[in-house]
Coordinates of N, CA and C in Angstrom, one line a residue:
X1 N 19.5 13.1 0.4 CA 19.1 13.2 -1.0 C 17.7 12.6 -1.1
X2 N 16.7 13.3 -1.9 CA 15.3 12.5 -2.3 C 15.8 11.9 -3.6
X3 N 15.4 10.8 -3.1 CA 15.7 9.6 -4.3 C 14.5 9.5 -5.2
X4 N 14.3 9.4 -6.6 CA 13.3 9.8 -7.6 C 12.8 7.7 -7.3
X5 N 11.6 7.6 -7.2 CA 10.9 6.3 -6.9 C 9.8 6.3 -8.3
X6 N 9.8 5.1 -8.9 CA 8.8 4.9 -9.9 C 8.1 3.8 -9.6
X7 N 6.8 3.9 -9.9 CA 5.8 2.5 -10.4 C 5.7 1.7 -11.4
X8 N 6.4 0.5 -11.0 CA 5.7 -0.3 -12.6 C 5.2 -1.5 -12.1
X9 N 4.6 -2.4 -12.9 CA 4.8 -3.7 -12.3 C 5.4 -4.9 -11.9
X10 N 5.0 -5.8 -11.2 CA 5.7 -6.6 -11.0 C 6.2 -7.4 -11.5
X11 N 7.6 -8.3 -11.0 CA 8.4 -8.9 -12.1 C 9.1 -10.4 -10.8
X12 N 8.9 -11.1 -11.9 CA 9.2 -12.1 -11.0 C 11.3 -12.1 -10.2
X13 N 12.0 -11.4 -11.2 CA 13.1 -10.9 -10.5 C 13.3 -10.3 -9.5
X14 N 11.8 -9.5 -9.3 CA 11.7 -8.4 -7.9 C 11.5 -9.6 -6.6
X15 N 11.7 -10.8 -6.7 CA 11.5 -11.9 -5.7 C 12.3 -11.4 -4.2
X16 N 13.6 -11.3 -4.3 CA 15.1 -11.4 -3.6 C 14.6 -10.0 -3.1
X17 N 14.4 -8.9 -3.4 CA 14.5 -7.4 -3.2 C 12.9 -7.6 -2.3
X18 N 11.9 -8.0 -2.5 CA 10.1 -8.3 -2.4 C 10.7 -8.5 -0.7
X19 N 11.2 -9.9 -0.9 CA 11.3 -10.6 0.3 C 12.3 -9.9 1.1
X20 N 13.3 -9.7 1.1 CA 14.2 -8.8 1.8 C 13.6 -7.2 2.4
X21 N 12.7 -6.8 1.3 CA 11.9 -5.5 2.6 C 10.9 -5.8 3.2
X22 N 10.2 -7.0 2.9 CA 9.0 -7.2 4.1 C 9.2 -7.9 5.0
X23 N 10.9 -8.6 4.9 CA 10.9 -9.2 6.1 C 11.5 -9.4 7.2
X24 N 10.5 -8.2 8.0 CA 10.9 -6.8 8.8 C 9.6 -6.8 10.1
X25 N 9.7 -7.4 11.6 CA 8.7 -7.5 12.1 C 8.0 -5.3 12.2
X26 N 9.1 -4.7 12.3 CA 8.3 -3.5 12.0 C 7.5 -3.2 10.9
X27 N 7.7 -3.8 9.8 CA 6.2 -3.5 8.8 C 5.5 -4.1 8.6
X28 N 5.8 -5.8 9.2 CA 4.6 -6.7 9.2 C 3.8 -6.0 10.6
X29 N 4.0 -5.8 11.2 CA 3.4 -5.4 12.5 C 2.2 -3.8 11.7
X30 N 2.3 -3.2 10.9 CA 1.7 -2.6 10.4 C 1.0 -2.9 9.4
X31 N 0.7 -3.8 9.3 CA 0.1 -4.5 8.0 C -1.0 -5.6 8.4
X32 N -2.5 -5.9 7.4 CA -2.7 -6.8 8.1 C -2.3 -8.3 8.0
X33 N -3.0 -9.3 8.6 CA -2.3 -10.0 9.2 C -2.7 -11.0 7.7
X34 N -1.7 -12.9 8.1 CA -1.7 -14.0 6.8 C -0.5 -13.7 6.4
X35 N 0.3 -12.3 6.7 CA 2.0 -12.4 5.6 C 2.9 -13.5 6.8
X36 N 3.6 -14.2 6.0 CA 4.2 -15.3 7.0 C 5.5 -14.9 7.8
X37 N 5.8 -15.3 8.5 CA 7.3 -14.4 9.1 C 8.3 -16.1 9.6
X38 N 9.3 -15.8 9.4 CA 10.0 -15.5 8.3 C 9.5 -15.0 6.8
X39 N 9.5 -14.2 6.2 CA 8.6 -13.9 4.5 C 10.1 -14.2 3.9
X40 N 9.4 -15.4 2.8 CA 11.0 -16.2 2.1 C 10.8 -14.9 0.5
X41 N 11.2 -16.0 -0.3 CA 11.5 -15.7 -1.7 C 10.3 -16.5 -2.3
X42 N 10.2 -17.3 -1.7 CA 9.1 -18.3 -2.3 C 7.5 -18.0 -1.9
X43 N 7.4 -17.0 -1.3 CA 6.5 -16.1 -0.4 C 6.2 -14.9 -1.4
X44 N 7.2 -14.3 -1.8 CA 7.7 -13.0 -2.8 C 6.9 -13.5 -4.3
X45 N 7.5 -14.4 -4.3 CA 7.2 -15.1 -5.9 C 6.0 -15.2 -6.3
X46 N 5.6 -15.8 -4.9 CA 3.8 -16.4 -5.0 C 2.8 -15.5 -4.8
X47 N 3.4 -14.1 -4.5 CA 2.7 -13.0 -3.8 C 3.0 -12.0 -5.3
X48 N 3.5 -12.2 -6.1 CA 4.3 -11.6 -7.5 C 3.4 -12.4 -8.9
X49 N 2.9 -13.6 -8.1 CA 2.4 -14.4 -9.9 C 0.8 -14.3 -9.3
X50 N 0.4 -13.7 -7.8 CA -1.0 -13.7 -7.7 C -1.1 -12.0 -8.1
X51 N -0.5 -11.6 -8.3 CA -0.4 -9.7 -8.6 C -0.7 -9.9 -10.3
X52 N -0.1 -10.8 -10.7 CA 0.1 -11.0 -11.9 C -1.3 -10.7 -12.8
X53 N -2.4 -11.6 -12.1 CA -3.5 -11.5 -12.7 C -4.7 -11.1 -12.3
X54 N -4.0 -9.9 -11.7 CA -5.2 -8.6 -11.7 C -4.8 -7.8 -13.6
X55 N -3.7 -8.0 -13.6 CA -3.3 -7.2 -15.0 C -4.3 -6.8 -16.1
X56 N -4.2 -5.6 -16.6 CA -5.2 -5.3 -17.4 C -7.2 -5.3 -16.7
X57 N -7.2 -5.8 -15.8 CA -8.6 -5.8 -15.0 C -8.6 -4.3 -14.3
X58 N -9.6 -4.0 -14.2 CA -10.3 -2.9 -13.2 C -10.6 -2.7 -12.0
X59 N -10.6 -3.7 -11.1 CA -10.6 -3.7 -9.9 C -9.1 -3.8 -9.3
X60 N -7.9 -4.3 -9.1 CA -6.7 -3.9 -8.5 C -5.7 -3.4 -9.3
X61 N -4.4 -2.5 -8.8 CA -4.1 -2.2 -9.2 C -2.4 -2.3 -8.1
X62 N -1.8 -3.5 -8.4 CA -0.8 -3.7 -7.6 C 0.5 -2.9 -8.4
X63 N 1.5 -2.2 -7.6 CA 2.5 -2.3 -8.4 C 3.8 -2.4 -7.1
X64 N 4.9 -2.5 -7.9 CA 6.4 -2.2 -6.8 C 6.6 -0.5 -7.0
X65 N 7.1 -0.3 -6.2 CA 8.1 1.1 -5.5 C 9.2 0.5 -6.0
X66 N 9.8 1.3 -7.0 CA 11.2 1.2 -7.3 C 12.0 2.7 -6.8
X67 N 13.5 2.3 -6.8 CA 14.4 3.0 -6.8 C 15.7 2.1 -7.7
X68 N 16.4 3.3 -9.1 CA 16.8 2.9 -9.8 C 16.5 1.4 -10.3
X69 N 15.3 1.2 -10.3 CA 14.7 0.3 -10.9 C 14.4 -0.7 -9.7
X70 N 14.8 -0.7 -9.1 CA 14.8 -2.2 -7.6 C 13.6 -1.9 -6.9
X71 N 13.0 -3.0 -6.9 CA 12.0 -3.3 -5.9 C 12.4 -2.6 -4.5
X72 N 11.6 -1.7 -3.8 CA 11.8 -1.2 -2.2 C 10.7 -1.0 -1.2
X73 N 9.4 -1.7 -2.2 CA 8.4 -1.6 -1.6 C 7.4 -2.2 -2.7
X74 N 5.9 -1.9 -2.1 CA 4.8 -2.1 -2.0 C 3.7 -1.1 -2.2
X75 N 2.8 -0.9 -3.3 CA 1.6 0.1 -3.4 C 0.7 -0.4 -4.1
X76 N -0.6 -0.9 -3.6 CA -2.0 -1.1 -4.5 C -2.9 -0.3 -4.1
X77 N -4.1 0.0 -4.9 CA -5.6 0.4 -4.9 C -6.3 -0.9 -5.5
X78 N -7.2 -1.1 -4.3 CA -8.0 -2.7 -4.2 C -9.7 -1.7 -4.8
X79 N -10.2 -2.4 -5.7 CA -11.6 -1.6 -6.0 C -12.7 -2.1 -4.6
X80 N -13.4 -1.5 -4.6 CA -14.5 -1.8 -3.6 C -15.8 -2.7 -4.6
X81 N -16.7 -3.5 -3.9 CA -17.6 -4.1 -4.6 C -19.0 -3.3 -4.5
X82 N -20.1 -3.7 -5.3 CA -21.5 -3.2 -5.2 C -21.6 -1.8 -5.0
X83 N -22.3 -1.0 -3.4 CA -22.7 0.3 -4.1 C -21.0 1.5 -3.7
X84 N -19.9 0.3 -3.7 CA -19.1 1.3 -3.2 C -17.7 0.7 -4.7
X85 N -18.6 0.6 -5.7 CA -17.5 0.4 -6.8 C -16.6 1.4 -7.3
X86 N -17.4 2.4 -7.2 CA -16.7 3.9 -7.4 C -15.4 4.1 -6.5
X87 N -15.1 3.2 -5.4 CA -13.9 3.8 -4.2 C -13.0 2.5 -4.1
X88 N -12.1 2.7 -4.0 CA -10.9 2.0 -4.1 C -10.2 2.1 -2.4
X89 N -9.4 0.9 -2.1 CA -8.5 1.0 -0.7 C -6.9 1.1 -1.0
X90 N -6.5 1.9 -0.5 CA -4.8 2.0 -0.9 C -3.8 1.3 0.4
X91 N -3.1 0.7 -0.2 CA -2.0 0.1 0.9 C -0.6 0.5 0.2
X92 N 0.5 0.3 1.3 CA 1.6 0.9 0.7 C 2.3 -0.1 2.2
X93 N 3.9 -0.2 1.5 CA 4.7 -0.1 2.7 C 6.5 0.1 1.8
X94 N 7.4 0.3 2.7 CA 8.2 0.1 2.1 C 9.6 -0.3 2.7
X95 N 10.4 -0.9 2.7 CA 11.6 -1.2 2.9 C 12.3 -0.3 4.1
X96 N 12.4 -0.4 5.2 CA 12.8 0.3 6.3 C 14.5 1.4 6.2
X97 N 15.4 0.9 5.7 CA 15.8 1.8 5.0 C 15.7 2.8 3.9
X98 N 14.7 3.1 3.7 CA 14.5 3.7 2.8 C 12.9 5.4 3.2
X99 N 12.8 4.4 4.7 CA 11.8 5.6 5.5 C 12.0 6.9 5.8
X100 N 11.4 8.1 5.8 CA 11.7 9.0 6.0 C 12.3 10.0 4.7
X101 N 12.7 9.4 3.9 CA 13.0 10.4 2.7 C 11.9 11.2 1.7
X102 N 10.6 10.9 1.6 CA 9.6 11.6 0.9 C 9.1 10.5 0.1
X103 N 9.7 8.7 0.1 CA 9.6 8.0 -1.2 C 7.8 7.8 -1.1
X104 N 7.9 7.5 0.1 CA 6.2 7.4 0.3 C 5.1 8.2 0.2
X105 N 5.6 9.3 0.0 CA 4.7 10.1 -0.5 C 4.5 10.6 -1.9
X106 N 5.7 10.4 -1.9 CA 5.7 10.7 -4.1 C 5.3 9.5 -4.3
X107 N 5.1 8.3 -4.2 CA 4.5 6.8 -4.2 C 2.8 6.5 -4.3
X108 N 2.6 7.3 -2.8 CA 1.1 7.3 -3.1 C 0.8 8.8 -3.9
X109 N 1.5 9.7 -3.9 CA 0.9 10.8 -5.6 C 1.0 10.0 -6.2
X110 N 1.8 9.4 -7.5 CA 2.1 9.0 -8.1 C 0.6 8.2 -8.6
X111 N 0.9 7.1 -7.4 CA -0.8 5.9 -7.9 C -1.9 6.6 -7.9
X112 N -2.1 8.1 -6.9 CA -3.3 8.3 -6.8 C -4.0 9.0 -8.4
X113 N -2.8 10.0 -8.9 CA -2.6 10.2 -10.2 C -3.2 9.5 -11.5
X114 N -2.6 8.1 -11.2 CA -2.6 6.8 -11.8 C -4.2 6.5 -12.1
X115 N -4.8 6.7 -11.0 CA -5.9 5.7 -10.8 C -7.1 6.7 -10.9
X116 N -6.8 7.7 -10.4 CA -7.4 9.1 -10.9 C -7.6 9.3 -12.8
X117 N -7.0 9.2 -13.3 CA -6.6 9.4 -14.5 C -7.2 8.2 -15.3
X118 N -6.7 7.2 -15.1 CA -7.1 5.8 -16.1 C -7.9 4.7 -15.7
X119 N -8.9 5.4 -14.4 CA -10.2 4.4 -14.4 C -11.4 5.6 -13.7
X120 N -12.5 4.6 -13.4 CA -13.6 5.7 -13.0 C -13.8 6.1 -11.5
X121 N -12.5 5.7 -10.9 CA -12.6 5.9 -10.0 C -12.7 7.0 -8.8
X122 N -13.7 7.6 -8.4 CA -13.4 8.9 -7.3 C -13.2 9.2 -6.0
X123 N -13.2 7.7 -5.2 CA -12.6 8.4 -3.9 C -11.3 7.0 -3.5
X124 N -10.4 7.2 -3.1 CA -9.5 6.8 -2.5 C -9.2 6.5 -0.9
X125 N -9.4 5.7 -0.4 CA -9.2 5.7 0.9 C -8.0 5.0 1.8
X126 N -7.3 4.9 2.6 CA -6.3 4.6 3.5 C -6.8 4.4 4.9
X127 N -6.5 3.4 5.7 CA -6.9 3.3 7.0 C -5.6 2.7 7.6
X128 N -4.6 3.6 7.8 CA -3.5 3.3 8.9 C -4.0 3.4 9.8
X129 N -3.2 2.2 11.5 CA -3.3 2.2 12.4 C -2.9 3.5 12.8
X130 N -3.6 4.1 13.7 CA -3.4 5.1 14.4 C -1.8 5.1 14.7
X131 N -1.8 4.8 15.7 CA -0.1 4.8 16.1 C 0.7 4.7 14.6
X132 N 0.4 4.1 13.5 CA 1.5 4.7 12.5 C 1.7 6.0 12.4
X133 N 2.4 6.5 12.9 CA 2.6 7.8 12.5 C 3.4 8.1 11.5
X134 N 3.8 7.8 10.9 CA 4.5 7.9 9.5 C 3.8 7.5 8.4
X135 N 3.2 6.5 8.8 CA 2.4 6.3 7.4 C 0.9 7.4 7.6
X136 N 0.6 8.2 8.5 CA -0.3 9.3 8.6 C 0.0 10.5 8.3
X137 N 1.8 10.4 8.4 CA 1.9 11.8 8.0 C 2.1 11.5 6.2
X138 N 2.8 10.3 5.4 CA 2.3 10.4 4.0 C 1.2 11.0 3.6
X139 N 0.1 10.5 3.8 CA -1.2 10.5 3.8 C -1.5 11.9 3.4
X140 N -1.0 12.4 4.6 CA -1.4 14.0 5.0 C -0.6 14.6 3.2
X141 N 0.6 14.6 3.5 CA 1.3 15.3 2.8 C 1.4 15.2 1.5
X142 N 0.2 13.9 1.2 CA -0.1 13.4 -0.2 C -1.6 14.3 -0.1
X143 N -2.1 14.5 0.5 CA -3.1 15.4 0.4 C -4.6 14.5 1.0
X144 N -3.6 13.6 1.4 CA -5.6 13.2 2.0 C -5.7 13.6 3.0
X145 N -7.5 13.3 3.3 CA -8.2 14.1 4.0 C -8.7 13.6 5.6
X146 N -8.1 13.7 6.6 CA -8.6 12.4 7.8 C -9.9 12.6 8.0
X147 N -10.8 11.8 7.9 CA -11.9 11.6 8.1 C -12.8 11.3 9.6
X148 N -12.0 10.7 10.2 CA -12.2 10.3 11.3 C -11.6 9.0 12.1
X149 N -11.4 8.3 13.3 CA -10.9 7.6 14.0 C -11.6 6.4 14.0
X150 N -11.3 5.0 14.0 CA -11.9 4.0 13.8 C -11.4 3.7 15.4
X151 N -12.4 3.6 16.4 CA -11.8 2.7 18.0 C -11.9 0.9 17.9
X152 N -10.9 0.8 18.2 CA -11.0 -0.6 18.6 C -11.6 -1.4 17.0
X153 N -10.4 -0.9 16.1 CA -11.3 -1.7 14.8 C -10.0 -2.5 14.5
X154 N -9.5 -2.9 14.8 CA -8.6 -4.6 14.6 C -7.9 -4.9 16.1
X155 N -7.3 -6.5 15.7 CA -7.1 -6.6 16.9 C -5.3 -7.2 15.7
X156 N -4.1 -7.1 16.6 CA -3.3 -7.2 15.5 C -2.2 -7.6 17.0
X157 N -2.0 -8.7 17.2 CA -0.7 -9.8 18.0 C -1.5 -9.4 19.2
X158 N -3.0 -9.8 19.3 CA -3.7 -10.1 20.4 C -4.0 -8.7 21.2
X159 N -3.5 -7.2 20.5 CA -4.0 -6.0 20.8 C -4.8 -5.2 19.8
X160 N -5.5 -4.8 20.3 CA -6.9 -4.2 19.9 C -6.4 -2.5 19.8
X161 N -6.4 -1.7 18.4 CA -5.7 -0.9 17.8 C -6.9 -0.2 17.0
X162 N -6.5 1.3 17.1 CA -7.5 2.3 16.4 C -7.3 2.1 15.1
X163 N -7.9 2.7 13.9 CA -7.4 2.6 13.1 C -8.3 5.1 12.3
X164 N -7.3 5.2 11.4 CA -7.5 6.0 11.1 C -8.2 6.0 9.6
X165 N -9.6 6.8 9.2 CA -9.8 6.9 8.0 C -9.4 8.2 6.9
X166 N -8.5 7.8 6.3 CA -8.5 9.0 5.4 C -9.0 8.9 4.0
X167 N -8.9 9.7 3.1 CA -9.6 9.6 2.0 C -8.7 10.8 1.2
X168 N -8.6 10.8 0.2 CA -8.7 11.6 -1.6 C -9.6 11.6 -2.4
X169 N -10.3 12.5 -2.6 CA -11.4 12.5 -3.7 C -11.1 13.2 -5.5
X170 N -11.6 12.5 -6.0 CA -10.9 13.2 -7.5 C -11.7 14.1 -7.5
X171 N -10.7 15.5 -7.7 CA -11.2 17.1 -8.1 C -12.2 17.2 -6.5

């Protein structure tokens, strides 16, 4: 079944649900690095009241991945500074049960939509590690565009990992 996933923001209830899908060495391992492992509740909270106040600002735009209202994930667009204010970075991840069903791609429509629509922003960009293959096929199937291969651009549990650039451009 495709399960219908909404964006709203975050809520300090989403703590228990926050901390329970990130803390997962398969999506910390996809992510960059500073998330602590074990990732508690108190990690969730703190990571939930610093989201808090981007609110109403222009430059980020954090929210949760819900299903039937519950926290199952993770999606922001981070603005860029100076001559690259116009472009935004998108991150996403989501709860490992919950992979593979489409949530992540109606997730990033959804924000791209979002961010398209209610600020001035025109290009959107994503840099999954290469070897994510799942978070490259979202990407794809959300309509962005691969731009090209980043070699040897992080180094992530002392290995040195490609990284991919994709992009969305409004219209």
């Amino acid at each position: 079944a495709n399960m219908e996933c909404c964006l709203r923001l975050w809520r300090k209830e989403d703590a228990p649900d926050l901390a329970a899908a990130i803390n997962n060495p398969k999506i910390l391992d996809c992510l960059r690095d500073g998330l602590p492992y074990p990732y508690l509740e108190k990690d969730a909270l703190e990571f939930i009241n610093a989201m808090a106040q981007h609110q109403g600002k222009q430059e980020a735009f954090p929210f949760a991945i819900t299903v039937n209202d519950r926290a199952i994930g993770s999606i922001g667009v981070f603005r860029k500074d100076n001559i690259h204010y116009r472009t935004a970075e998108l991150g996403y991840y989501l709860a490992e049960q919950y992979w593979g069903q489409g949530i992540g791609t109606s997730a990033v429509k959804q924000m791209c939509e979002f961010i398209f629509l209610k600020t001035d922003i025109v290009r959107i960009f994503a840099m999954p590690f290469s070897h994510n293959l799942a978070s490259c096929r979202v990407l794809e199937k959300a309509g962005f565009v691969l731009e090209g291969e980043l070699r040897k651009n992080v180094v992530k549990n002392g290995e040195f990992y490609n990284m991919k650039m994709y992009s969305l451009l409004k219209d």
